């Protein structure tokens, strides 16, 4: 029997550059595997920084300035991701693969139109 080819997934509201955001849209933030490693690392570093600031009873007003300096050092030192591809127009961490704080490379591929296909709103279409 001949194999039926699926229509391409372009035009689906869950489609993003060949990847599928359906699961993420269903349960936003639930699947940690989709997250950008660099942003995760920065978030952990921020939590640690806040704990230390609290332990050392740093004045509330001084916290943001201290963090800004620490963050500059952190961001310069290492990106913790071998797959990072610099893109000045992209959101933090200025990576070609980041989408809403997630790593596109970690999302499942869209294999073509499936039962979850939903047309994108006119302004969502690329
Ligand atoms: S490739 Fe880019 S988006 Fe993906 S984890 Fe690395 S820095 Fe984040
Ligand atoms: S068509 Fe299906 S697999 Fe492709 S992006 Fe849409 S929901 Fe995901």
Tab-separated table of N, CA, C and O and ligand atoms in Angstrom, residues 36-38 81 83-84 93 95 97-98 102-103 105, ligand 1:
chain	number	residue	atom	x	y	z
A	36	UNK	N	16.324	26.480	27.574
A	36	UNK	CA	17.667	26.886	27.148
A	36	UNK	C	18.627	26.681	28.320
A	36	UNK	O	18.386	27.189	29.419
A	37	UNK	N	19.708	25.957	28.086
A	37	UNK	CA	20.674	25.639	29.141
A	37	UNK	C	21.309	26.892	29.736
A	37	UNK	O	21.544	26.972	30.937
A	38	UNK	N	21.580	27.842	28.883
A	38	UNK	CA	22.247	29.065	29.346
A	38	UNK	C	21.312	29.855	30.264
A	38	UNK	O	21.717	30.296	31.347
A	81	UNK	N	27.135	26.375	26.650
A	81	UNK	CA	26.403	25.672	25.601
A	81	UNK	C	27.254	25.607	24.337
A	81	UNK	O	27.589	26.651	23.765
A	83	UNK	N	26.269	24.563	21.553
A	83	UNK	CA	25.459	24.737	20.339
A	83	UNK	C	25.014	26.193	20.128
A	83	UNK	O	24.292	26.485	19.185
A	84	UNK	N	25.446	27.061	21.019
A	84	UNK	CA	25.076	28.476	20.908
A	84	UNK	C	25.579	29.051	19.589
A	84	UNK	O	26.728	28.866	19.212
A	93	UNK	N	19.785	34.309	25.300
A	93	UNK	CA	21.174	34.756	25.322
A	93	UNK	C	21.762	35.029	23.925
A	93	UNK	O	22.864	34.580	23.636
A	95	UNK	N	21.006	33.959	21.000
A	95	UNK	CA	21.263	32.701	20.284
A	95	UNK	C	20.209	32.509	19.197
A	95	UNK	O	19.022	32.763	19.414
A	97	UNK	N	18.923	29.889	18.249
A	97	UNK	CA	17.996	28.789	18.519
A	97	UNK	C	17.022	29.042	19.665
A	97	UNK	O	16.215	28.181	19.982
A	98	UNK	N	17.125	30.192	20.307
A	98	UNK	CA	16.257	30.423	21.466
A	98	UNK	C	14.891	30.922	21.009
A	98	UNK	O	14.771	31.704	20.057
A	102	UNK	N	13.118	28.948	25.438
A	102	UNK	CA	13.342	27.518	25.174
A	102	UNK	C	14.395	27.365	24.093
A	102	UNK	O	14.665	28.304	23.336
A	103	UNK	N	14.953	26.164	24.015
A	103	UNK	CA	15.909	25.876	22.950
A	103	UNK	C	15.183	25.116	21.839
A	103	UNK	O	14.710	23.992	22.054
A	105	UNK	N	16.354	23.603	19.429
A	105	UNK	CA	17.005	22.340	19.086
A	105	UNK	C	16.528	21.195	19.973
A	105	UNK	O	16.689	20.029	19.634
B	1	LIG	S1	21.662	26.346	21.475
B	1	LIG	FE1	21.098	28.408	22.108
B	1	LIG	S2	18.956	28.229	22.780
B	1	LIG	FE2	19.842	26.170	22.718
B	1	LIG	S3	20.542	25.774	24.812
B	1	LIG	FE3	22.259	26.606	23.617
B	1	LIG	S4	22.227	28.806	23.997
B	1	LIG	FE4	20.229	28.008	24.594
